[in-house]
XYZ file of C-alpha atoms in Angstrom:
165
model
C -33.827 -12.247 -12.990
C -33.335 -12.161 -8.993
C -32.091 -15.732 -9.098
C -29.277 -14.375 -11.338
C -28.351 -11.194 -8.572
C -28.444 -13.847 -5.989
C -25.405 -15.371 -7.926
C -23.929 -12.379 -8.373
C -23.792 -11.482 -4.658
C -22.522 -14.641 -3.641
C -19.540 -14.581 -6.623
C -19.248 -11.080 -4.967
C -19.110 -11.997 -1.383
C -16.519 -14.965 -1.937
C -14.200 -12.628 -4.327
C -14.299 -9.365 -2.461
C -12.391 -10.364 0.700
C -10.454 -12.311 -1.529
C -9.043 -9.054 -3.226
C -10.139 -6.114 -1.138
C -6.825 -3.671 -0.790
C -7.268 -0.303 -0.121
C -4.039 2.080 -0.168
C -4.144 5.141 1.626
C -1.942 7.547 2.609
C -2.274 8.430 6.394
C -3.524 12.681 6.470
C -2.102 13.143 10.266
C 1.570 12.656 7.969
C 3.066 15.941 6.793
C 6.344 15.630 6.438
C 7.835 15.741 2.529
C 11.060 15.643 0.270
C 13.964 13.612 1.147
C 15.102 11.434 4.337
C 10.748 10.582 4.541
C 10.798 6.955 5.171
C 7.607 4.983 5.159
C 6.302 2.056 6.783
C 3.009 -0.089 5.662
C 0.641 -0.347 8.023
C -2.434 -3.014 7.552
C -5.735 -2.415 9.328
C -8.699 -5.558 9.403
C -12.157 -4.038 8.082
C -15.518 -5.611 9.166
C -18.312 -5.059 6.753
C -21.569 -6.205 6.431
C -23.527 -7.472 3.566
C -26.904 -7.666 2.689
C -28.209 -10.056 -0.448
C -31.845 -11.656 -0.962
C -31.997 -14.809 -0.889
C -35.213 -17.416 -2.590
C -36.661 -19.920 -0.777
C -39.441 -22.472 -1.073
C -42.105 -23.546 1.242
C -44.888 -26.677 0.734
C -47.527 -26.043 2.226
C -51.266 -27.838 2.031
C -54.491 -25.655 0.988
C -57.969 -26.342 0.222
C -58.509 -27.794 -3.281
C -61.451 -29.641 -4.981
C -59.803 -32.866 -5.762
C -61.377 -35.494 -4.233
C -58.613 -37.825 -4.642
C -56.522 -35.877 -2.905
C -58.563 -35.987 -0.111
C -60.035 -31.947 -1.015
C -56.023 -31.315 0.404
C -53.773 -30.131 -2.147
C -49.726 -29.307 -1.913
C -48.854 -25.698 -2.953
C -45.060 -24.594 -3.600
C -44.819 -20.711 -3.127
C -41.151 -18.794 -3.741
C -40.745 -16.160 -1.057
C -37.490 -14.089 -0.462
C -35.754 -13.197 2.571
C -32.553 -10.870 3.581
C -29.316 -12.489 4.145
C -26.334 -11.345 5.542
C -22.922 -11.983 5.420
C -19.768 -10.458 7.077
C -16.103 -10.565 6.465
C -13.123 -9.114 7.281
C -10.976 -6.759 4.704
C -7.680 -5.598 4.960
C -7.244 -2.016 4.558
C -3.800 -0.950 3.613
C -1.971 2.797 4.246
C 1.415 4.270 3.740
C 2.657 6.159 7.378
C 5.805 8.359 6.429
C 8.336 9.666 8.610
C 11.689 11.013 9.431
C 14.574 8.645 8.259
C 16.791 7.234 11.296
C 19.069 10.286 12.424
C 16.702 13.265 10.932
C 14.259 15.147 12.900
C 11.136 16.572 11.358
C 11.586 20.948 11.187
C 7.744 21.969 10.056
C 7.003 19.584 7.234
C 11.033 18.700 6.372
C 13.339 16.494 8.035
C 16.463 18.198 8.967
C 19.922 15.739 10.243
C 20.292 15.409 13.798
C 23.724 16.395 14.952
C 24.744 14.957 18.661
C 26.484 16.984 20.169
C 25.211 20.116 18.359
C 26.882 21.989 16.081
C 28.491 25.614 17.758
C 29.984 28.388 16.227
C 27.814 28.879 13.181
C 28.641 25.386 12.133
C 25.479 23.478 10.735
C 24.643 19.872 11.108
C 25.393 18.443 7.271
C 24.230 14.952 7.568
C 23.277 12.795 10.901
C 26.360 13.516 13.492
C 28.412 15.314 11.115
C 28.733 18.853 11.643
C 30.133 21.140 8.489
C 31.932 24.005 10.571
C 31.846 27.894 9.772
C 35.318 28.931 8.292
C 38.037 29.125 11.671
C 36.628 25.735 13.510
C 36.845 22.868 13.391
C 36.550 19.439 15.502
C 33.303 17.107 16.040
C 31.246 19.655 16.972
C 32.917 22.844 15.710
C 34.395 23.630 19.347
C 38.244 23.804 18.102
C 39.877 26.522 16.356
C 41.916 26.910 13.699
C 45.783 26.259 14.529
C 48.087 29.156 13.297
C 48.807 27.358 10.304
C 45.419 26.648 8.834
C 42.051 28.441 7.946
C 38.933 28.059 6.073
C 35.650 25.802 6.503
C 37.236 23.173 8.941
C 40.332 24.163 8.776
C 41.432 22.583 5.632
C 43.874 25.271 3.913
C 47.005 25.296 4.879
C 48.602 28.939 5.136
C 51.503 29.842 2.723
C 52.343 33.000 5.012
C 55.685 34.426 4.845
C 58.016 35.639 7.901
C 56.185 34.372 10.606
C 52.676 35.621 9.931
C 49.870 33.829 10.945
C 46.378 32.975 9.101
C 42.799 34.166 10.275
């Protein structure tokens, strides 16, 4: 019966680091919903192994053979601890902020460059959506007298000479 563990342990020990993945996801990563990117990252393992192993050893004892010469050859079994080492790869998932979002708590917000002003918000990575009367990369330019709304895309119909606001 121990010969046959002794070939299971070495099937094992040529198979595992054959086969070993381990995926993970990394716990220092919080950040969740869209624009979360992730990157695999592979990490080498050293583990150890212990199996028995049997072995064989002659030796001569005391016998009463004469022809022998009263010296007779013995074969005793006897076991001893091997071990074995190997290197697994151990693979995780790291998730971050997509290129042009910053992470806000556990969410990753666009980044707008310049920043947005005047109540605009940043829609999508260096695009600003402006509050209704601006307009311009960054929200800095008004509305001209003949325009209005979220940046400034209606046109006035105003009659004698009014202007918009």
């Amino acid at each position: 019966m121990v010969p046959q563990l002794c070939n299971v342990a070495l099937i094992l020990s040529v198979l595992l680091p054959l086969s070993f993945y381990v995926l993970t996801a990394e716990s220092s990563t919080t950040v969740t919903g869209p624009n979360v990117c992730s990157s695999r990252v592979s990490s080498s393992i050293y583990r150890r192994s212990t199996s028995r192993q049997r072995y064989t050893v002659k030796s001569n004892t005391w016998c009463n053979d004469f022809w022998k010469g009263f010296s007779c050859t013995v074969t005793v079994s006897k076991y001893r601890t091997v071990y074995r080492g190997a290197y697994y790869t151990s693979y995780s998932s790291r998730l971050f902020c997509c290129p042009g979002y910053s992470a806000v708590g556990e969410t990753c917000r666009p980044v707008c460059s310049p920043t947005c002003n005047n109540g605009g918000t940043c829609a999508r990575p260096g695009q600003c959506q402006c509050a209704s009367g601006w307009t311009g990369s960054s929200c800095t330019i008004p509305c001209s007298g003949q325009k209005f709304g979220q940046n400034c895309t209606k046109i006035c119909k105003c009659r004698n000479g009014a202007s918009c606001n």
